[in-house]
Amino acid sequence: MTVGDTSEAEHFRTQGHAVIDLAADYLAAAFQGTLPVLPWREPDQAVDAYATSFSDEQPLVPLLHRVLTESVHVHHPRCVGHQVAAVLPDAALTELLNALLANGMAVYEMGPTSVPMERAVVRWMCSQLGFDANSDGILTGGGSTGNLTALLAARQDRAGFDVWKDGAHGGPPLTVLASDQAHYSVRRTVQIMGWGHLGVATVPTDSAYRMDPAALATTLQAAKNAGRRVVALVASAGSTATGSFDPLEPLGSFCKEHGLWFHVDGAHGASVLLSSKHRSLLKGIERADSVVWDGHKLMMLPSLVTGVLFREKRRSYEAFSQQASYLYEGMDPEAEWYNLGTRTLECTKRMMGVTAYVALASRGTQFFAAHVDAMFERAARFAKLLEAQPDFELATFPQCNIVCFRYCPQGVEDLDDLQVRLRKAIVKSGEFYLVQTRLQQGVFLRTTLLNPHTTDQDLEALVETIRRSKRS
Ligand SMILES: Cc1ncc(COP(=O)(O)O)c(C=O)c1O
């Protein structure tokens, strides 16, 4: 086919039918678990298996078939590793249209559907948080970018000098309080902002890996004694490693008392607001100055869809301040609210609001609430199963759908090495995809239950697979 060929629309139709058939057959096989979860190859072999010159034309469908079979299969019931959703198939269809439309979204004129749909999703998210009509926010590409955006706004609001204009060294060195369980993007954000290693003052956690409010005053004072100006506190809801929820009410009170910006990293857990059974884990979130909420975790949306939500609308304009006459109208940014690029790191942005809007509108919120409840209940049952095994140990009883545990058979001296070896063997075998994390007590195996097709029997089989891998 040549560039600009007018038969391209018909070609798209026939190819499209073939690709959807391929994807639907793939999905059925993934749901049934008849594929290896991850068709393991060593990274150098995998890289060598792909061509690096593209002079010949190859048919599309076999190329896409290859992509499907050689990927990790997030819809496989035994895919229980990182916090990656088993994506709603309908949402993938929306993404297909998004890719075709390519309505960039930096300014309203580039996204006459995607901008209003994003505004609707953001308003809905703010109302779930308990924020009033004076709140606002934007969608961005991922929780890491979300944390960066929120903390840039915190910096501008609380630094006591104009950091955007004068730079990181225009005043005293700045610091945020965060627990030792905060996602690495928090420290990365701080170091991007030029605050150095001491830019995070680490607050200890309790035995369930939640930030300990009793340790806040000492941590704050120690940072001040080291000459730092503390501007914000970052709470995890829930944390990446163990899914623990920091106690938001006392943390919010502490922030109010000390004039700190209160940021809640709800990348994983903000979706719990949809569940009437579990939303009490987020009590106090309505007091946050900013919240990050990933739709591509517990809401089953394709990567990436992240809300960065501000209790006060005007704060959403503080992260960035830029003149760009070829895009923006150059008026007061609040008057230009519909040109979303003034408030996001991205200029061209994927139509993520469309994906979120269509999923919410076509399924209804109760669907997502039921998913959260089901995943939490499955995690609790899995944790009880593990508790009942004399040769397994939980890191902590899970507060959400992340379960951390380790295998501790008698007579093994190096338990860390055992977890690492067994995990690698199981992943390579293609039987399960699970991950690991290092906690204070050592290396633990980590599972995130995000797939409605995972059953209790799959998790019982995981326990047996771990035991069997040790014997073999
Ligand atoms: C608590 C938390 N914050 C932030 C992130 C980063 O999100 P993303 O992968 O969307 O950048 C994660 C990812 O796992 C997370 O668990």
Coordinates of C-alpha atoms and ligand atoms in Angstrom, one line a residue:
M1 CA 0.0 0.0 0.0
T2 CA 1.3 3.4 -0.9
V3 CA 1.1 6.6 1.2
G4 CA -2.2 8.4 0.7
D5 CA -3.9 5.4 -1.0
T6 CA -7.6 6.1 -1.0
S7 CA -8.5 2.4 -0.5
E8 CA -6.9 2.6 2.9
A9 CA -10.3 2.9 4.6
E10 CA -11.4 -0.4 3.1
H11 CA -8.1 -2.0 3.9
F12 CA -8.6 -0.8 7.5
R13 CA -12.1 -2.5 7.6
T14 CA -10.8 -5.9 6.5
Q15 CA -7.7 -5.8 8.6
G16 CA -9.7 -4.5 11.5
H17 CA -12.1 -7.5 11.4
A18 CA -9.1 -9.8 11.3
V19 CA -7.3 -8.1 14.1
I20 CA -10.4 -8.1 16.4
D21 CA -10.9 -11.8 15.6
L22 CA -7.3 -12.4 16.6
A23 CA -7.6 -10.3 19.8
A24 CA -10.9 -12.0 20.8
D25 CA -9.4 -15.5 20.3
Y26 CA -6.3 -14.4 22.3
L27 CA -8.5 -13.0 25.1
A28 CA -10.5 -16.3 25.3
A29 CA -7.2 -18.3 25.6
A30 CA -5.8 -15.8 28.2
F31 CA -9.0 -16.0 30.3
Q32 CA -8.8 -19.8 30.2
G33 CA -5.2 -19.8 31.1
T34 CA -4.1 -22.0 28.2
L35 CA -1.0 -19.8 27.5
P36 CA 2.1 -19.6 29.6
V37 CA 1.6 -16.4 31.7
L38 CA 4.9 -15.0 30.5
P39 CA 6.6 -16.7 27.6
W40 CA 10.1 -16.2 29.2
R41 CA 13.2 -15.5 27.2
E42 CA 16.4 -14.0 28.4
P43 CA 16.4 -10.3 27.6
D44 CA 19.3 -10.5 25.1
Q45 CA 17.7 -13.4 23.3
A46 CA 14.4 -11.5 23.2
V47 CA 16.1 -8.5 21.7
D48 CA 18.0 -10.5 19.1
A49 CA 14.8 -12.1 18.0
Y50 CA 13.5 -8.9 16.4
A51 CA 14.6 -7.4 13.1
T52 CA 16.4 -4.1 13.0
S53 CA 15.9 -3.3 9.4
F54 CA 12.6 -2.8 7.8
S55 CA 13.0 -2.8 4.0
D56 CA 10.5 -5.5 3.2
E57 CA 6.7 -5.2 3.8
Q58 CA 5.3 -7.7 6.1
P59 CA 1.6 -8.5 6.6
L60 CA 0.1 -6.8 9.6
V61 CA -1.9 -9.7 11.2
P62 CA 1.0 -12.1 11.7
L63 CA 3.0 -9.2 13.2
L64 CA 0.3 -8.5 15.7
H65 CA -0.2 -12.2 16.4
R66 CA 3.5 -12.2 17.4
V67 CA 3.0 -9.3 19.7
L68 CA 0.1 -11.0 21.4
T69 CA 1.8 -14.3 22.0
E70 CA 5.2 -13.0 23.1
S71 CA 3.8 -10.6 25.7
V72 CA 3.0 -11.1 29.4
H73 CA -0.7 -11.9 29.6
V74 CA -2.4 -9.7 32.1
H75 CA -5.8 -11.4 31.6
H76 CA -4.4 -14.8 32.5
P77 CA -5.8 -15.9 35.8
R78 CA -2.3 -16.7 37.1
C79 CA -0.9 -13.2 36.3
V80 CA -0.7 -11.9 39.9
G81 CA 2.4 -9.7 39.8
H82 CA 2.6 -6.0 39.6
Q83 CA -0.3 -3.5 39.9
V84 CA -1.3 -3.8 36.3
A85 CA -5.0 -4.2 35.5
A86 CA -6.6 -6.9 33.5
V87 CA -7.8 -4.2 31.1
L88 CA -11.5 -4.0 30.3
P89 CA -11.7 -5.2 26.7
D90 CA -14.2 -2.5 25.8
A91 CA -11.7 0.1 27.0
A92 CA -9.2 -1.3 24.5
L93 CA -11.8 -0.7 21.7
T94 CA -12.1 2.9 22.9
E95 CA -8.3 3.2 22.8
L96 CA -8.3 2.1 19.2
L97 CA -10.5 5.0 18.2
N98 CA -8.4 7.4 20.4
A99 CA -5.3 6.3 18.5
L100 CA -7.1 6.9 15.2
L101 CA -8.5 10.3 16.2
A102 CA -5.2 11.6 17.8
N103 CA -6.9 14.6 19.3
G104 CA -3.9 15.9 21.2
M105 CA -5.6 17.8 24.0
A106 CA -3.0 20.5 24.9
V107 CA -5.7 23.0 23.9
Y108 CA -9.4 22.7 23.7
E109 CA -9.4 23.2 19.9
M110 CA -7.3 20.1 19.6
G111 CA -9.7 18.0 21.6
P112 CA -13.3 19.2 21.4
T113 CA -14.6 15.8 22.8
S114 CA -11.6 14.7 24.8
V115 CA -11.3 18.0 26.8
P116 CA -15.0 18.1 28.0
M117 CA -14.9 14.3 28.7
E118 CA -11.8 14.8 30.8
R119 CA -13.4 17.7 32.6
A120 CA -16.4 15.4 33.5
V121 CA -14.1 12.6 34.7
V122 CA -12.1 15.0 36.9
R123 CA -15.3 16.5 38.4
W124 CA -16.5 13.0 39.1
M125 CA -13.2 12.1 40.8
C126 CA -13.2 15.3 42.9
S127 CA -16.7 14.6 44.1
Q128 CA -15.7 11.0 45.0
L129 CA -12.9 12.5 47.1
G130 CA -15.4 14.7 49.0
F131 CA -14.0 17.9 47.5
D132 CA -16.4 20.7 46.9
A133 CA -17.2 22.7 43.7
N134 CA -14.1 24.8 44.2
S135 CA -11.8 21.8 43.4
D136 CA -10.2 20.9 40.1
G137 CA -7.5 18.9 38.5
I138 CA -6.3 17.3 35.3
L139 CA -5.5 13.8 33.9
T140 CA -1.9 12.9 33.2
G141 CA 0.2 9.9 32.1
G142 CA 0.8 7.9 35.3
G143 CA 1.1 8.1 39.0
S144 CA 4.8 9.1 38.8
T145 CA 4.0 12.1 36.6
G146 CA 1.0 12.8 38.9
N147 CA 3.2 12.9 42.0
L148 CA 5.6 15.2 40.2
T149 CA 2.8 17.5 39.1
A150 CA 1.2 17.7 42.6
L151 CA 4.5 18.3 44.4
L152 CA 5.5 21.0 41.9
A153 CA 2.3 22.8 42.9
A154 CA 3.1 22.1 46.6
R155 CA 6.5 23.6 46.2
Q156 CA 5.2 26.8 44.5
D157 CA 2.5 27.2 47.1
R158 CA 4.5 26.6 50.3
A159 CA 8.2 27.3 49.5
G160 CA 7.9 31.0 50.7
F161 CA 9.7 32.1 47.5
D162 CA 9.0 32.0 43.8
V163 CA 10.8 28.7 42.9
W164 CA 9.5 28.7 39.4
K165 CA 11.1 32.0 38.7
D166 CA 14.1 32.1 41.0
G167 CA 15.0 28.4 40.9
A168 CA 15.6 25.8 43.6
H169 CA 18.4 27.8 45.2
G170 CA 16.3 31.0 45.5
G171 CA 15.6 30.2 49.1
P172 CA 16.3 27.6 51.8
P173 CA 16.5 23.9 50.8
L174 CA 13.1 22.3 50.8
T175 CA 11.9 18.9 52.1
V176 CA 8.9 16.7 52.1
L177 CA 7.9 14.2 54.8
A178 CA 7.2 10.7 53.4
S179 CA 7.3 7.2 54.9
D180 CA 9.9 4.6 54.1
Q181 CA 7.2 2.8 52.1
A182 CA 6.4 5.8 49.7
H183 CA 6.6 4.9 46.0
Y184 CA 10.0 5.7 44.5
S185 CA 8.5 8.4 42.3
V186 CA 8.2 10.6 45.4
R187 CA 12.0 10.6 46.0
R188 CA 12.6 10.9 42.3
T189 CA 10.3 13.9 42.1
V190 CA 12.1 15.6 44.9
Q191 CA 15.5 15.0 43.3
I192 CA 14.3 16.2 39.9
M193 CA 13.2 19.4 41.7
G194 CA 16.8 19.8 42.9
W195 CA 16.3 19.3 46.6
G196 CA 18.9 16.5 46.8
H197 CA 18.9 13.4 49.1
L198 CA 17.8 15.3 52.1
G199 CA 14.7 16.5 50.2
V200 CA 12.8 13.6 51.7
A201 CA 12.7 13.3 55.5
T202 CA 11.7 9.7 56.1
V203 CA 9.0 9.0 58.6
P204 CA 9.1 5.5 60.2
T205 CA 6.2 3.1 59.8
D206 CA 4.4 0.8 62.2
S207 CA 4.4 -3.0 62.1
A208 CA 1.7 -2.9 59.3
Y209 CA 3.9 -0.5 57.2
R210 CA 1.7 2.5 57.8
M211 CA 3.2 5.9 58.5
D212 CA 3.5 6.3 62.3
P213 CA 1.9 9.7 63.3
A214 CA 3.7 9.6 66.6
A215 CA 7.0 9.9 64.8
L216 CA 6.0 13.0 62.7
A217 CA 7.0 15.7 65.2
T218 CA 10.5 14.3 65.7
T219 CA 11.1 13.8 62.0
L220 CA 9.9 17.4 61.2
Q221 CA 12.1 18.8 64.0
A222 CA 15.2 16.9 62.8
A223 CA 14.7 18.2 59.2
K224 CA 14.3 21.8 60.5
N225 CA 17.4 21.3 62.7
A226 CA 19.3 20.3 59.5
G227 CA 18.4 23.7 58.0
R228 CA 15.5 22.4 55.7
R229 CA 12.2 24.1 55.1
V230 CA 9.6 21.4 55.2
V231 CA 6.8 22.2 52.8
A232 CA 4.7 19.0 52.4
L233 CA 3.8 15.6 53.7
V234 CA 3.2 12.7 51.3
A235 CA 0.8 9.9 52.5
S236 CA 0.6 6.6 50.7
A237 CA -2.9 5.2 50.2
G238 CA -2.0 2.4 49.7
S239 CA 1.7 1.8 49.6
T240 CA 3.2 -0.1 46.7
A241 CA 5.0 -2.9 48.5
T242 CA 2.3 -4.0 51.0
G243 CA -0.8 -2.0 50.0
S244 CA -0.9 -0.3 53.4
F245 CA -2.9 2.8 54.0
D246 CA -1.4 5.6 56.0
P247 CA -3.8 7.0 58.6
L248 CA -5.0 10.1 56.7
E249 CA -7.0 11.8 59.5
P250 CA -4.1 12.3 61.9
L251 CA -1.7 13.1 59.1
G252 CA -4.1 15.8 57.8
S253 CA -4.4 17.3 61.2
F254 CA -0.6 17.4 61.5
C255 CA -0.3 19.2 58.2
K256 CA -2.9 21.7 59.2
E257 CA -1.1 22.4 62.5
H258 CA 2.3 22.9 60.8
G259 CA 1.2 24.6 57.6
L260 CA 2.3 21.7 55.4
W261 CA 0.8 20.8 52.0
F262 CA -1.0 17.4 52.4
H263 CA -0.5 15.2 49.3
V264 CA -2.1 11.7 49.2
D265 CA -0.6 9.3 46.7
G266 CA -3.7 7.3 46.0
A267 CA -2.3 5.9 42.7
H268 CA -3.2 2.4 43.9
G269 CA -5.9 3.0 46.5
A270 CA -8.0 6.0 45.6
S271 CA -10.4 3.8 43.6
V272 CA -11.4 2.3 47.0
L273 CA -13.6 5.4 47.4
L274 CA -16.0 3.6 45.1
S275 CA -16.5 0.8 47.6
S276 CA -18.9 1.5 50.5
K277 CA -17.4 -1.5 52.3
H278 CA -13.8 -0.3 52.2
R279 CA -13.8 3.4 51.7
S280 CA -13.2 4.1 55.4
L281 CA -9.5 3.2 54.7
L282 CA -9.4 6.7 53.0
K283 CA -11.1 8.6 55.9
G284 CA -9.5 12.1 55.9
I285 CA -8.7 12.2 52.2
E286 CA -11.1 15.1 51.8
R287 CA -8.6 17.2 53.7
A288 CA -5.8 16.6 51.2
D289 CA -4.4 19.6 49.2
S290 CA -3.7 17.2 46.3
V291 CA -4.5 13.5 45.5
V292 CA -3.1 11.2 42.7
W293 CA -5.5 8.5 41.5
D294 CA -4.6 5.9 38.8
G295 CA -7.4 4.5 36.7
H296 CA -5.1 1.9 35.3
K297 CA -4.9 -0.1 38.5
L298 CA -8.1 -0.9 40.3
M299 CA -10.4 0.6 37.6
M300 CA -9.2 -1.8 34.9
L301 CA -8.4 1.0 32.4
P302 CA -5.6 0.7 29.9
S303 CA -2.3 2.5 30.9
L304 CA -2.1 5.3 31.6
V305 CA -5.0 7.3 33.2
T306 CA -4.1 9.3 36.3
G307 CA -6.1 12.0 38.0
V308 CA -4.2 14.8 39.8
L309 CA -6.8 16.5 41.9
F310 CA -6.6 19.6 43.9
R311 CA -8.9 20.6 46.8
E312 CA -8.5 24.2 45.7
K313 CA -8.9 24.9 42.0
R314 CA -6.3 27.7 41.8
R315 CA -3.6 25.3 43.0
S316 CA -4.0 23.3 39.9
Y317 CA -2.4 26.2 38.0
E318 CA 0.7 26.4 40.2
A319 CA 2.7 23.4 39.0
F320 CA 3.7 25.0 35.7
S321 CA 3.7 28.5 34.4
Q322 CA 4.6 28.9 30.7
Q323 CA 4.1 31.4 27.9
A324 CA 3.7 29.7 24.5
S325 CA 2.0 32.0 22.1
Y326 CA 1.8 29.3 19.4
L327 CA -0.6 27.3 21.7
Y328 CA -2.0 29.3 24.6
E329 CA -4.0 32.5 24.5
G330 CA -1.7 34.1 27.0
M331 CA -4.4 35.3 29.3
D332 CA -4.9 34.7 33.0
P333 CA -4.5 30.8 33.1
E334 CA -7.7 30.4 35.1
A335 CA -9.6 32.2 32.3
E336 CA -8.0 29.8 29.9
W337 CA -9.1 26.8 32.0
Y338 CA -10.2 24.8 28.9
N339 CA -6.6 24.7 27.5
L340 CA -5.5 21.8 29.7
G341 CA -1.8 21.9 28.6
T342 CA -1.2 24.9 30.8
R343 CA -1.6 22.5 33.8
T344 CA 0.1 19.2 32.5
L345 CA 3.6 18.1 31.9
E346 CA 2.4 16.8 28.6
C347 CA 1.8 19.0 25.6
T348 CA 0.3 16.4 23.3
K349 CA -1.6 14.0 25.5
R350 CA -3.4 10.8 24.8
M351 CA -7.2 11.0 25.0
M352 CA -7.2 9.3 28.4
G353 CA -10.3 11.2 29.5
V354 CA -12.3 9.6 26.7
T355 CA -11.2 6.1 27.8
A356 CA -12.2 6.8 31.4
Y357 CA -15.5 8.6 30.5
V358 CA -16.6 5.8 28.2
A359 CA -15.8 3.1 30.7
L360 CA -17.6 4.9 33.5
A361 CA -20.6 5.7 31.3
S362 CA -20.9 2.2 29.7
R363 CA -20.4 0.2 32.9
G364 CA -21.7 2.4 35.6
T365 CA -19.8 3.0 38.9
Q366 CA -21.4 0.0 40.6
F367 CA -19.4 -2.3 38.3
F368 CA -16.1 -0.8 39.5
A369 CA -17.2 -0.8 43.2
A370 CA -18.0 -4.6 42.8
H371 CA -14.6 -5.1 41.3
V372 CA -12.8 -3.4 44.2
D373 CA -14.8 -5.5 46.7
A374 CA -14.2 -8.7 44.9
M375 CA -10.4 -8.1 44.7
F376 CA -10.2 -7.2 48.4
E377 CA -12.2 -10.2 49.4
R378 CA -10.0 -12.6 47.3
A379 CA -6.9 -11.1 48.9
A380 CA -8.3 -11.6 52.4
R381 CA -9.1 -15.2 51.6
F382 CA -5.6 -15.8 50.1
A383 CA -4.1 -14.2 53.2
K384 CA -6.1 -16.6 55.5
L385 CA -5.0 -19.5 53.4
L386 CA -1.4 -18.5 53.8
E387 CA -1.8 -17.9 57.6
A388 CA -3.1 -21.5 57.9
Q389 CA 0.2 -22.9 56.3
P390 CA 2.9 -23.6 58.8
D391 CA 5.6 -23.1 56.2
F392 CA 4.4 -19.7 54.9
E393 CA 4.5 -16.3 56.6
L394 CA 2.6 -13.1 55.8
A395 CA 4.4 -9.7 55.9
T396 CA 1.2 -8.2 57.3
F397 CA -2.4 -9.1 56.9
P398 CA -3.4 -7.2 53.7
Q399 CA -5.4 -4.0 53.9
C400 CA -6.2 -4.2 50.2
N401 CA -5.5 -6.5 47.2
I402 CA -1.7 -6.7 47.6
V403 CA -0.5 -9.7 49.5
C404 CA 3.1 -10.0 50.6
F405 CA 4.3 -13.3 52.0
R406 CA 7.3 -15.7 52.1
Y407 CA 7.9 -19.3 52.1
C408 CA 9.8 -20.4 55.2
P409 CA 10.3 -24.2 55.2
Q410 CA 12.2 -25.7 58.1
G411 CA 16.0 -26.0 57.7
V412 CA 16.5 -23.1 55.2
E413 CA 19.1 -20.6 56.4
D414 CA 19.0 -18.1 53.7
L415 CA 15.3 -17.3 53.3
D416 CA 15.9 -14.2 51.1
D417 CA 17.8 -16.3 48.6
L418 CA 15.1 -19.0 48.6
Q419 CA 12.3 -16.4 47.7
V420 CA 14.5 -15.0 44.9
R421 CA 15.4 -18.4 43.4
L422 CA 11.9 -19.8 43.6
R423 CA 10.2 -16.7 42.1
K424 CA 12.6 -16.7 39.2
A425 CA 12.1 -20.4 38.5
I426 CA 8.3 -20.1 38.6
V427 CA 8.2 -17.0 36.4
K428 CA 10.5 -18.7 33.8
S429 CA 8.3 -21.8 33.9
G430 CA 5.3 -19.6 32.7
E431 CA 3.1 -21.1 35.4
F432 CA 2.5 -17.8 37.4
Y433 CA 3.7 -14.2 37.2
L434 CA 4.4 -13.0 40.7
V435 CA 7.0 -10.4 41.9
Q436 CA 9.1 -9.7 45.0
T437 CA 9.9 -6.9 47.4
R438 CA 12.4 -6.2 50.1
L439 CA 10.9 -5.3 53.5
Q440 CA 12.6 -4.8 56.9
Q441 CA 12.5 -8.5 57.6
G442 CA 13.9 -9.5 54.2
V443 CA 12.7 -10.5 50.7
F444 CA 9.0 -11.3 50.3
L445 CA 7.0 -12.6 47.4
R446 CA 4.3 -10.1 46.3
T447 CA 1.1 -10.6 44.5
T448 CA -1.5 -8.1 43.4
L449 CA -4.9 -9.4 42.8
L450 CA -6.4 -7.3 40.0
N451 CA -7.8 -10.0 37.7
P452 CA -11.4 -11.1 38.0
H453 CA -10.5 -14.4 36.4
T454 CA -8.1 -15.4 39.2
T455 CA -9.8 -18.0 41.4
D456 CA -9.1 -19.2 44.9
Q457 CA -8.0 -22.5 43.3
D458 CA -5.4 -20.6 41.3
L459 CA -4.0 -19.2 44.5
E460 CA -4.1 -22.6 46.2
A461 CA -2.1 -23.8 43.2
L462 CA 0.4 -21.0 43.7
V463 CA 1.1 -22.3 47.2
E464 CA 1.7 -25.8 45.9
T465 CA 3.8 -24.5 43.0
I466 CA 6.1 -22.7 45.4
R467 CA 6.5 -25.9 47.5
R468 CA 7.1 -28.0 44.4
S469 CA 9.6 -25.6 43.0
K470 CA 11.7 -25.9 46.2
R471 CA 11.7 -29.7 45.8
S472 CA 12.7 -29.7 42.1
Ligands
LIG1 C1 1.6 4.2 45.4 C2 2.1 4.4 44.0 N1 2.4 5.6 43.6 C3 2.8 5.8 42.3 C4 3.0 4.8 41.5 C5 3.4 5.0 40.1 O1 2.4 4.9 39.2 P1 2.6 4.8 37.6 O2 3.2 3.4 37.4 O3 1.3 4.9 37.0 O4 3.6 5.9 37.2 C6 2.7 3.5 41.9 C7 2.9 2.3 40.9 O5 2.8 1.2 41.2 C8 2.2 3.3 43.2 O6 2.0 2.0 43.6

